[in-house]
Amino acid sequence: MANPEESYPDLGLIPIEQPTIRRSPKTALLSFIHEITDSGAVRDGFKLIVVGGILEASRRGLGLLLRQAYYYATIEAIFTEDDPAYRWIIGWLSVPERQSDARNFEVVSTKYQEGGHDAVKTGDIEKGSSGLALIPAFDHPRYIRFEGRLYRFERYSENKTFGDPVAMLKVSVLSRSQNAIHRLIASAYSLDQAHTAARLVTYTPAKGNTYWHETSSRPARSLQSVVLPSGVKERVVVDLEEFLGGAKWYAERGIPHRRGYLCYGVPGSGKTSLISAIAGHFSLPVYIVNLAQSGLDDSSLAELIGLCPPRSILLMEDIDCCSTSREVEPRESSGAIEKRMDVSTKASNVTLSGLLNCIDGVGASEGRILCATTNHVERLDPALKRPGRMDVWFEFKNATTIQVRDLFINFYPAQADAEPNFALADRFAEQVTPDAFSVAAIQGFLMQYRSQPEGAAANVGQWVARGGRAD
């Protein structure tokens, strides 16, 4: 038996080295992933990621589904502050019965004057009986039930590329029909009309002359209070009645439904008073634009006039300033005669061609009434005077004897069941030189004797002798 410790004979064989196994990058990556996934903590983290992703996808999907459902189940309307409907809705929201449950609101104060509430307005709303009005605060939704539906009102501000931010009002309601919004607007409009009935509402340009802003709402002036030569008021009323009721007549004949009135003459003779009384008589809003207003040019004027609604009066004061700057009448100052340039009558940035396009150009609005005033009709360009732009002309002169008498009677009305004191009115009128004083000047004198008709008649002669100057 061989000895195990006996070494084998050297046969001269060379030992063979074992080859090194090289793994590819793909195999190494798979091996690394396998080692990681074998870790329990990694597997749990991976599960959390998957579950979280599923939940987030579900959340987004549900949100999208709800938004789509909300979109198809609701009606939304956007109102901007440069549109009259915005004021209607804000006024509708501000009535007392809709203010009681408000929690976030903007408080707007108003001031009352004798004979009716005149506006000190900061929110384009109608006045409540308390002298305060509550309107929705910015970025705070308000929910109000109307005709069995729940409406959502949200007031917010939208920044513009140019100019000041614009207030917006978004109204939402669960409904498939637009009729829900239409009925809300109709209700707000009816309320606005009821508040402005027998009142004179005036608008002026606001915020860069880009839209109209309500500046006043006061009791309308009666036609009887405007003292003019016989037949003038009656002529205007008849002409306007035919115009306002003749839209179909104009359309059938292809004539633009527009009417222009030029009131010219001496200052203080009743031009603006007549326009105000006519507006009150027909319940027409008045949109006032001064062509010499700062920042007003052809583009902004066209935009403003385009926003004038039908059945409204567009009043252009001092229309003669559209051409060039002009000097007003000289006045005495410190014993010397000096010529002055009135700021309100400075040169306008509105060109004549721009003004003409606004009045009767292709894009000119229809259904509105243009009233222009000037103290210097001779300065008007002939293009402004032609028919179709200024259809009816009224010249206003200083007061005649009959006007003075009528003014006195109107200023001192008779008591109930009594006739006016015609004899005293005649005595007063006989002392005033005809065609020498404006109606405004005579009215200013009568204001000194508001409750003293005899005193007015006794002292008017001295006033006339002084040339209409106060003591």
Coordinates of C-alpha atoms in Angstrom, one line a residue:
M1 CA 0.0 0.0 0.0
A2 CA 1.3 3.4 -1.0
N3 CA 2.4 6.0 1.5
P4 CA 0.0 9.0 1.3
E5 CA 2.8 11.3 2.2
E6 CA 4.9 10.1 -0.6
S7 CA 5.0 12.7 -3.3
Y8 CA 4.2 12.0 -6.9
P9 CA 7.0 12.1 -9.4
D10 CA 7.5 15.3 -11.3
L11 CA 6.2 14.7 -14.7
G12 CA 7.2 18.1 -16.1
L13 CA 3.6 19.4 -16.4
I14 CA 2.9 23.2 -16.5
P15 CA -0.1 24.4 -14.3
I16 CA -3.0 26.0 -16.1
E17 CA -4.4 29.3 -14.6
Q18 CA -8.2 29.7 -14.2
P19 CA -9.7 32.3 -16.7
T20 CA -11.1 35.6 -15.2
I21 CA -14.9 36.0 -16.0
R22 CA -15.7 39.6 -17.3
R23 CA -19.4 40.7 -16.9
S24 CA -21.0 43.1 -19.4
P25 CA -22.4 46.5 -18.2
K26 CA -25.9 45.3 -18.7
T27 CA -25.3 42.3 -16.6
A28 CA -23.7 44.4 -13.9
L29 CA -26.7 46.8 -13.9
L30 CA -29.2 44.0 -13.6
S31 CA -27.2 42.5 -10.8
F32 CA -27.1 45.8 -9.0
I33 CA -30.9 46.2 -9.4
H34 CA -31.5 42.7 -8.1
E35 CA -29.4 43.4 -5.1
I36 CA -31.3 46.6 -4.4
T37 CA -34.8 45.0 -4.9
D38 CA -33.8 42.3 -2.5
S39 CA -33.8 45.0 0.2
G40 CA -37.1 45.3 2.1
A41 CA -36.9 49.0 2.7
V42 CA -36.4 49.7 -1.0
R43 CA -39.4 47.5 -1.9
D44 CA -41.6 49.4 0.6
G45 CA -40.4 52.8 -0.7
F46 CA -41.2 51.7 -4.2
K47 CA -44.6 50.6 -3.2
L48 CA -45.2 54.0 -1.6
I49 CA -44.2 55.7 -4.8
V50 CA -46.5 53.6 -6.9
V51 CA -49.4 54.1 -4.6
G52 CA -48.8 57.8 -4.3
G53 CA -48.6 58.1 -8.1
I54 CA -51.9 56.3 -8.4
L55 CA -53.6 58.5 -5.8
E56 CA -52.3 61.7 -7.4
A57 CA -53.5 60.5 -10.8
S58 CA -56.8 59.7 -9.3
R59 CA -57.0 63.1 -7.7
R60 CA -56.2 64.9 -10.9
G61 CA -58.6 62.8 -12.8
L62 CA -61.4 63.4 -10.3
G63 CA -60.6 67.1 -10.3
L64 CA -60.8 67.1 -14.1
L65 CA -64.0 65.2 -14.0
L66 CA -65.6 67.6 -11.5
R67 CA -64.5 70.6 -13.5
Q68 CA -66.0 69.1 -16.6
A69 CA -69.2 68.4 -14.7
Y70 CA -69.2 71.9 -13.2
Y71 CA -68.6 73.3 -16.7
Y72 CA -71.6 71.5 -18.2
A73 CA -73.9 72.1 -15.2
T74 CA -73.3 75.8 -14.7
I75 CA -73.6 79.1 -16.6
E76 CA -71.0 81.9 -16.0
A77 CA -71.1 85.5 -17.0
I78 CA -68.4 88.2 -16.7
F79 CA -69.3 91.8 -16.3
T80 CA -66.7 94.6 -16.5
E81 CA -67.0 98.0 -14.8
D82 CA -66.9 99.8 -18.2
D83 CA -70.2 98.3 -19.1
P84 CA -73.6 99.5 -17.8
A85 CA -74.7 96.0 -16.9
Y86 CA -72.0 95.9 -14.3
R87 CA -73.6 98.9 -12.5
W88 CA -77.0 97.2 -12.8
I89 CA -75.8 94.1 -11.1
I90 CA -73.9 95.9 -8.4
G91 CA -77.0 98.1 -7.7
W92 CA -79.1 94.9 -7.5
L93 CA -76.7 93.4 -5.0
S94 CA -76.6 96.5 -2.8
V95 CA -80.3 96.7 -2.0
P96 CA -81.0 96.3 1.8
E97 CA -82.7 92.9 1.6
R98 CA -79.6 91.4 0.0
Q99 CA -77.2 93.1 2.4
S100 CA -78.3 91.5 5.7
D101 CA -76.4 88.3 5.4
A102 CA -73.2 89.7 3.9
R103 CA -70.0 88.9 5.8
N104 CA -67.3 90.4 3.5
F105 CA -68.3 93.6 1.8
E106 CA -67.2 97.0 0.7
V107 CA -69.0 99.9 2.4
V108 CA -69.9 102.9 0.2
S109 CA -71.3 106.0 1.9
T110 CA -73.8 108.3 0.3
K111 CA -74.9 111.9 1.2
Y112 CA -78.5 113.2 1.0
Q113 CA -79.6 116.6 -0.1
E114 CA -82.9 118.3 0.3
G115 CA -85.5 117.1 -2.1
G116 CA -83.8 113.9 -3.0
H117 CA -80.6 112.1 -2.6
D118 CA -77.7 113.4 -4.7
A119 CA -74.7 111.3 -5.2
V120 CA -71.4 111.2 -3.4
K121 CA -70.6 107.9 -5.1
T122 CA -67.5 105.7 -5.0
G123 CA -68.9 102.4 -6.2
D124 CA -71.3 103.0 -9.1
I125 CA -74.3 101.9 -7.0
E126 CA -77.7 103.2 -6.2
K127 CA -78.3 104.5 -2.8
G128 CA -80.0 102.6 0.0
S129 CA -82.3 104.1 2.5
S130 CA -79.7 104.0 5.3
G131 CA -77.2 106.2 3.5
L132 CA -74.8 103.3 3.3
A133 CA -74.6 100.6 0.7
L134 CA -72.8 97.2 0.9
I135 CA -71.3 95.7 -2.3
P136 CA -69.3 92.5 -2.6
A137 CA -65.7 92.8 -1.5
F138 CA -63.0 91.9 -3.9
D139 CA -62.0 88.2 -4.0
H140 CA -64.8 87.2 -1.6
P141 CA -67.6 85.2 -3.2
R142 CA -71.1 86.0 -2.3
Y143 CA -74.0 83.5 -2.6
I144 CA -77.6 84.8 -3.1
R145 CA -80.7 82.8 -4.0
F146 CA -82.9 84.3 -6.7
E147 CA -86.0 82.7 -8.2
G148 CA -85.2 79.3 -6.7
R149 CA -81.6 79.2 -8.0
L150 CA -78.4 79.8 -6.0
Y151 CA -76.1 82.4 -7.7
R152 CA -72.5 83.0 -6.9
F153 CA -71.1 86.5 -7.3
E154 CA -67.3 87.2 -7.2
R155 CA -65.8 90.6 -7.7
Y156 CA -62.2 90.8 -8.6
S157 CA -59.7 93.1 -10.3
E158 CA -57.9 92.4 -13.6
N159 CA -54.7 94.1 -14.5
K160 CA -54.4 95.5 -18.0
T161 CA -51.3 95.9 -20.1
F162 CA -51.9 99.7 -20.2
G163 CA -53.9 101.7 -17.8
D164 CA -55.4 101.1 -14.4
P165 CA -56.8 97.7 -13.2
V166 CA -60.4 97.1 -14.2
A167 CA -63.0 95.7 -11.7
M168 CA -64.8 92.6 -12.9
L169 CA -67.8 90.7 -11.6
K170 CA -68.2 87.0 -12.3
V171 CA -71.7 85.5 -11.8
S172 CA -72.2 81.7 -11.7
V173 CA -75.4 79.7 -11.4
L174 CA -76.2 76.0 -11.6
S175 CA -78.2 75.8 -14.8
R176 CA -78.0 74.4 -18.3
S177 CA -79.8 77.4 -19.7
Q178 CA -78.6 81.0 -20.3
N179 CA -82.1 82.1 -19.3
A180 CA -81.1 82.1 -15.6
I181 CA -78.5 84.9 -16.4
H182 CA -80.9 86.7 -18.6
R183 CA -83.6 86.9 -15.9
L184 CA -81.0 88.2 -13.4
I185 CA -79.9 90.9 -15.8
A186 CA -83.6 91.8 -16.6
S187 CA -84.3 92.1 -12.8
A188 CA -81.2 94.3 -12.3
Y189 CA -82.1 96.5 -15.2
S190 CA -85.7 96.9 -14.1
L191 CA -84.5 97.9 -10.6
D192 CA -82.0 100.4 -12.2
Q193 CA -84.8 101.9 -14.3
A194 CA -87.0 102.3 -11.3
H195 CA -84.3 104.1 -9.4
T196 CA -83.5 106.4 -12.3
A197 CA -87.1 107.2 -13.3
A198 CA -87.8 110.9 -13.1
R199 CA -84.1 111.4 -12.4
L200 CA -81.4 112.9 -14.5
V201 CA -78.4 110.5 -14.7
T202 CA -75.2 111.9 -16.2
Y203 CA -72.0 110.2 -17.2
T204 CA -68.5 111.5 -18.0
P205 CA -65.3 109.8 -19.3
A206 CA -63.3 108.0 -16.6
K207 CA -59.9 106.2 -16.3
G208 CA -58.0 107.4 -19.4
N209 CA -61.2 108.2 -21.4
T210 CA -61.8 104.5 -22.1
Y211 CA -65.3 104.2 -20.7
W212 CA -68.2 106.2 -19.0
H213 CA -68.5 106.7 -15.3
E214 CA -71.8 107.8 -13.6
T215 CA -71.1 111.1 -12.0
S216 CA -74.5 112.2 -10.7
S217 CA -78.1 111.2 -10.3
R218 CA -80.5 113.9 -9.3
P219 CA -84.2 114.7 -9.6
A220 CA -85.0 115.6 -13.2
R221 CA -85.7 119.2 -14.1
S222 CA -89.2 119.9 -15.4
L223 CA -89.6 121.6 -18.8
Q224 CA -91.8 124.2 -17.2
S225 CA -88.8 125.5 -15.2
V226 CA -86.8 126.3 -18.3
V227 CA -87.8 129.7 -19.6
L228 CA -87.4 130.1 -23.3
P229 CA -89.1 132.0 -26.1
S230 CA -92.5 130.7 -27.0
G231 CA -92.6 127.5 -29.1
V232 CA -89.0 126.4 -28.6
K233 CA -89.7 123.7 -26.0
E234 CA -92.8 122.5 -27.8
R235 CA -90.8 122.1 -31.1
V236 CA -88.1 120.1 -29.4
V237 CA -90.5 117.8 -27.7
V238 CA -92.4 117.0 -30.9
D239 CA -89.2 116.5 -32.9
L240 CA -87.8 114.1 -30.3
E241 CA -91.1 112.1 -29.9
E242 CA -91.0 111.5 -33.7
F243 CA -87.3 110.5 -33.6
L244 CA -87.5 108.2 -30.6
G245 CA -90.6 106.4 -31.9
G246 CA -89.4 106.3 -35.5
A247 CA -86.7 103.6 -35.6
K248 CA -88.7 101.5 -38.1
W249 CA -89.3 104.5 -40.3
Y250 CA -85.6 105.3 -40.5
A251 CA -84.7 101.6 -41.2
E252 CA -87.3 101.3 -44.0
R253 CA -85.8 104.2 -45.8
G254 CA -82.2 103.4 -45.2
I255 CA -81.5 106.5 -43.1
P256 CA -79.2 106.3 -40.1
H257 CA -81.3 106.6 -37.0
R258 CA -79.5 109.6 -35.5
R259 CA -80.5 113.2 -34.7
G260 CA -78.3 116.2 -34.1
Y261 CA -79.2 119.4 -32.2
L262 CA -77.0 122.5 -32.2
C263 CA -77.6 125.0 -29.3
Y264 CA -75.7 128.2 -29.8
G265 CA -75.9 131.7 -28.4
V266 CA -74.8 133.9 -25.5
P267 CA -73.6 132.3 -22.3
G268 CA -76.2 131.7 -19.6
S269 CA -79.1 131.7 -22.0
G270 CA -80.5 128.2 -21.2
K271 CA -78.7 125.9 -23.6
T272 CA -77.6 123.3 -21.1
S273 CA -80.8 123.8 -19.0
L274 CA -83.0 122.8 -22.0
I275 CA -80.9 119.7 -22.7
S276 CA -81.2 118.7 -19.0
A277 CA -85.0 119.2 -19.0
I278 CA -85.4 117.3 -22.2
A279 CA -83.4 114.4 -20.8
G280 CA -85.6 114.3 -17.7
H281 CA -88.8 114.6 -19.7
F282 CA -87.9 111.5 -21.8
S283 CA -85.9 109.7 -19.1
L284 CA -82.8 109.7 -21.2
P285 CA -79.3 109.4 -19.7
V286 CA -76.8 112.1 -20.6
Y287 CA -73.2 111.4 -21.7
I288 CA -71.1 114.5 -21.4
V289 CA -67.8 114.9 -23.2
N290 CA -65.7 118.0 -23.3
L291 CA -63.6 117.9 -26.5
A292 CA -60.8 119.9 -24.7
Q293 CA -60.5 117.3 -22.0
S294 CA -57.0 116.2 -21.2
G295 CA -56.0 113.0 -22.8
L296 CA -59.0 112.9 -25.2
D297 CA -58.1 112.1 -28.8
D298 CA -59.7 110.6 -31.9
S299 CA -59.3 107.0 -30.8
S300 CA -60.7 107.5 -27.2
L301 CA -63.5 109.7 -28.5
A302 CA -64.6 107.0 -30.9
E303 CA -64.4 104.4 -28.2
L304 CA -66.5 106.5 -25.9
I305 CA -69.2 107.3 -28.4
G306 CA -69.3 103.7 -29.4
L307 CA -70.3 102.9 -25.8
C308 CA -73.3 105.3 -25.8
P309 CA -76.4 103.2 -25.7
P310 CA -79.5 103.8 -27.8
R311 CA -82.1 106.2 -26.4
S312 CA -79.4 108.4 -24.8
I313 CA -78.2 112.0 -25.2
L314 CA -74.5 112.6 -26.1
L315 CA -73.7 116.2 -25.0
M316 CA -70.6 117.8 -26.6
E317 CA -70.0 121.1 -24.8
D318 CA -68.0 123.9 -26.5
I319 CA -67.8 122.0 -29.8
D320 CA -66.1 124.9 -31.4
C321 CA -62.9 124.1 -29.5
C322 CA -62.2 121.2 -31.8
S323 CA -60.4 123.2 -34.4
T324 CA -57.9 125.5 -32.7
S325 CA -57.2 127.2 -29.4
R326 CA -59.1 130.4 -28.9
E327 CA -59.1 133.4 -26.7
V328 CA -62.1 134.1 -24.6
E329 CA -63.5 137.5 -24.1
P330 CA -61.2 140.1 -22.4
R331 CA -61.9 141.0 -18.8
E332 CA -60.9 143.8 -16.5
S333 CA -58.2 143.0 -14.0
S334 CA -56.4 145.6 -11.8
G335 CA -57.5 148.4 -14.0
A336 CA -56.1 146.9 -17.2
I337 CA -57.6 144.8 -19.9
E338 CA -55.9 141.4 -20.1
K339 CA -56.6 138.5 -22.4
R340 CA -56.8 135.1 -20.9
M341 CA -56.8 131.5 -22.2
D342 CA -59.5 129.5 -20.4
V343 CA -58.3 126.0 -19.5
S344 CA -61.7 124.6 -20.4
T345 CA -61.5 126.1 -23.9
K346 CA -57.9 125.2 -24.8
A347 CA -57.1 123.5 -28.1
S348 CA -58.5 120.0 -28.4
N349 CA -56.5 116.9 -29.3
V350 CA -59.5 115.7 -31.2
T351 CA -59.2 116.4 -34.9
L352 CA -62.0 117.6 -37.1
S353 CA -61.9 114.5 -39.2
G354 CA -61.9 112.3 -36.1
L355 CA -64.9 114.2 -34.7
L356 CA -66.9 113.9 -38.0
N357 CA -66.2 110.2 -38.2
C358 CA -67.5 109.8 -34.6
I359 CA -70.7 111.7 -35.4
D360 CA -71.8 110.0 -38.7
G361 CA -69.0 107.7 -39.8
V362 CA -69.5 104.1 -40.8
G363 CA -69.0 103.0 -37.2
A364 CA -71.1 105.7 -35.5
S365 CA -73.7 104.5 -33.1
E366 CA -77.4 104.8 -33.9
G367 CA -80.4 105.6 -31.8
R368 CA -78.7 108.2 -29.8
I369 CA -79.2 112.0 -29.8
L370 CA -76.3 114.4 -30.3
C371 CA -76.6 117.7 -28.6
A372 CA -73.8 120.2 -29.2
T373 CA -73.4 123.6 -27.5
T374 CA -71.3 126.6 -28.4
N375 CA -71.1 130.3 -27.6
H376 CA -69.4 131.0 -31.0
V377 CA -71.3 129.4 -33.8
E378 CA -69.2 131.5 -36.3
R379 CA -66.1 129.4 -35.4
L380 CA -67.6 126.1 -36.4
D381 CA -66.2 124.4 -39.4
P382 CA -68.8 124.3 -42.3
A383 CA -68.5 120.5 -42.2
L384 CA -70.0 120.4 -38.7
K385 CA -73.0 122.5 -39.7
R386 CA -74.3 120.5 -42.6
P387 CA -77.6 118.5 -42.2
G388 CA -77.2 115.0 -41.1
R389 CA -74.8 116.1 -38.4
M390 CA -76.6 119.1 -36.9
D391 CA -80.2 118.7 -38.1
V392 CA -81.9 121.2 -35.8
W393 CA -80.5 124.6 -34.8
F394 CA -81.6 126.6 -31.8
E395 CA -80.3 130.1 -31.1
F396 CA -80.3 131.3 -27.5
K397 CA -80.4 135.0 -26.9
N398 CA -80.6 137.3 -23.9
A399 CA -84.0 137.4 -22.1
T400 CA -86.9 139.1 -23.7
T401 CA -89.5 140.9 -21.7
I402 CA -91.9 137.9 -21.9
Q403 CA -89.1 135.6 -20.7
V404 CA -88.3 137.9 -17.8
R405 CA -92.0 137.9 -16.8
D406 CA -92.2 134.1 -17.1
L407 CA -89.0 133.7 -15.1
F408 CA -90.5 135.8 -12.3
I409 CA -93.7 133.8 -12.2
N410 CA -91.8 130.5 -12.2
F411 CA -89.5 131.7 -9.4
Y412 CA -92.4 132.8 -7.2
P413 CA -95.2 130.3 -7.8
A414 CA -98.6 131.0 -6.5
Q415 CA -99.9 129.4 -3.3
A416 CA -102.6 126.7 -3.5
D417 CA -105.9 127.8 -4.9
A418 CA -104.4 131.2 -5.8
E419 CA -103.3 132.8 -9.1
P420 CA -99.7 134.1 -9.7
N421 CA -99.2 137.8 -9.1
F422 CA -99.2 138.8 -12.7
A423 CA -99.3 142.5 -12.0
L424 CA -96.1 142.2 -9.9
A425 CA -94.5 140.1 -12.6
D426 CA -95.3 142.7 -15.2
R427 CA -93.9 145.5 -13.1
F428 CA -90.7 143.5 -12.6
A429 CA -90.3 142.7 -16.3
E430 CA -91.0 146.3 -17.4
Q431 CA -87.9 147.5 -15.5
V432 CA -85.5 145.0 -17.2
T433 CA -84.1 146.1 -20.5
P434 CA -85.1 143.6 -23.2
D435 CA -82.3 141.5 -24.8
A436 CA -79.7 143.0 -22.4
F437 CA -79.3 140.3 -19.7
S438 CA -79.1 136.6 -19.8
V439 CA -81.6 134.3 -18.1
A440 CA -78.8 133.2 -15.7
A441 CA -78.0 136.8 -14.7
I442 CA -81.7 137.6 -13.9
Q443 CA -82.0 134.3 -12.0
G444 CA -78.9 135.2 -10.0
F445 CA -80.6 138.5 -9.1
L446 CA -83.8 136.8 -8.0
M447 CA -81.8 134.4 -5.8
Q448 CA -81.0 137.4 -3.6
Y449 CA -84.8 137.7 -2.9
R450 CA -85.8 134.0 -2.8
S451 CA -88.9 134.7 -0.6
Q452 CA -89.3 138.4 -1.3
P453 CA -91.0 139.0 -4.7
E454 CA -91.9 142.5 -3.7
G455 CA -88.3 143.2 -2.8
A456 CA -87.1 141.9 -6.1
A457 CA -89.6 144.1 -8.0
A458 CA -88.6 147.1 -5.9
N459 CA -84.8 146.8 -6.4
V460 CA -84.5 145.4 -9.9
G461 CA -84.3 148.9 -11.4
Q462 CA -81.2 149.7 -9.4
W463 CA -79.7 146.4 -10.5
V464 CA -80.3 147.2 -14.2
A465 CA -78.8 150.6 -13.7
R466 CA -75.6 149.0 -12.4
G467 CA -75.5 146.9 -15.5
G468 CA -76.4 143.7 -13.7
R469 CA -73.6 144.0 -11.2
A470 CA -74.2 143.2 -7.5
D471 CA -74.0 145.9 -4.8

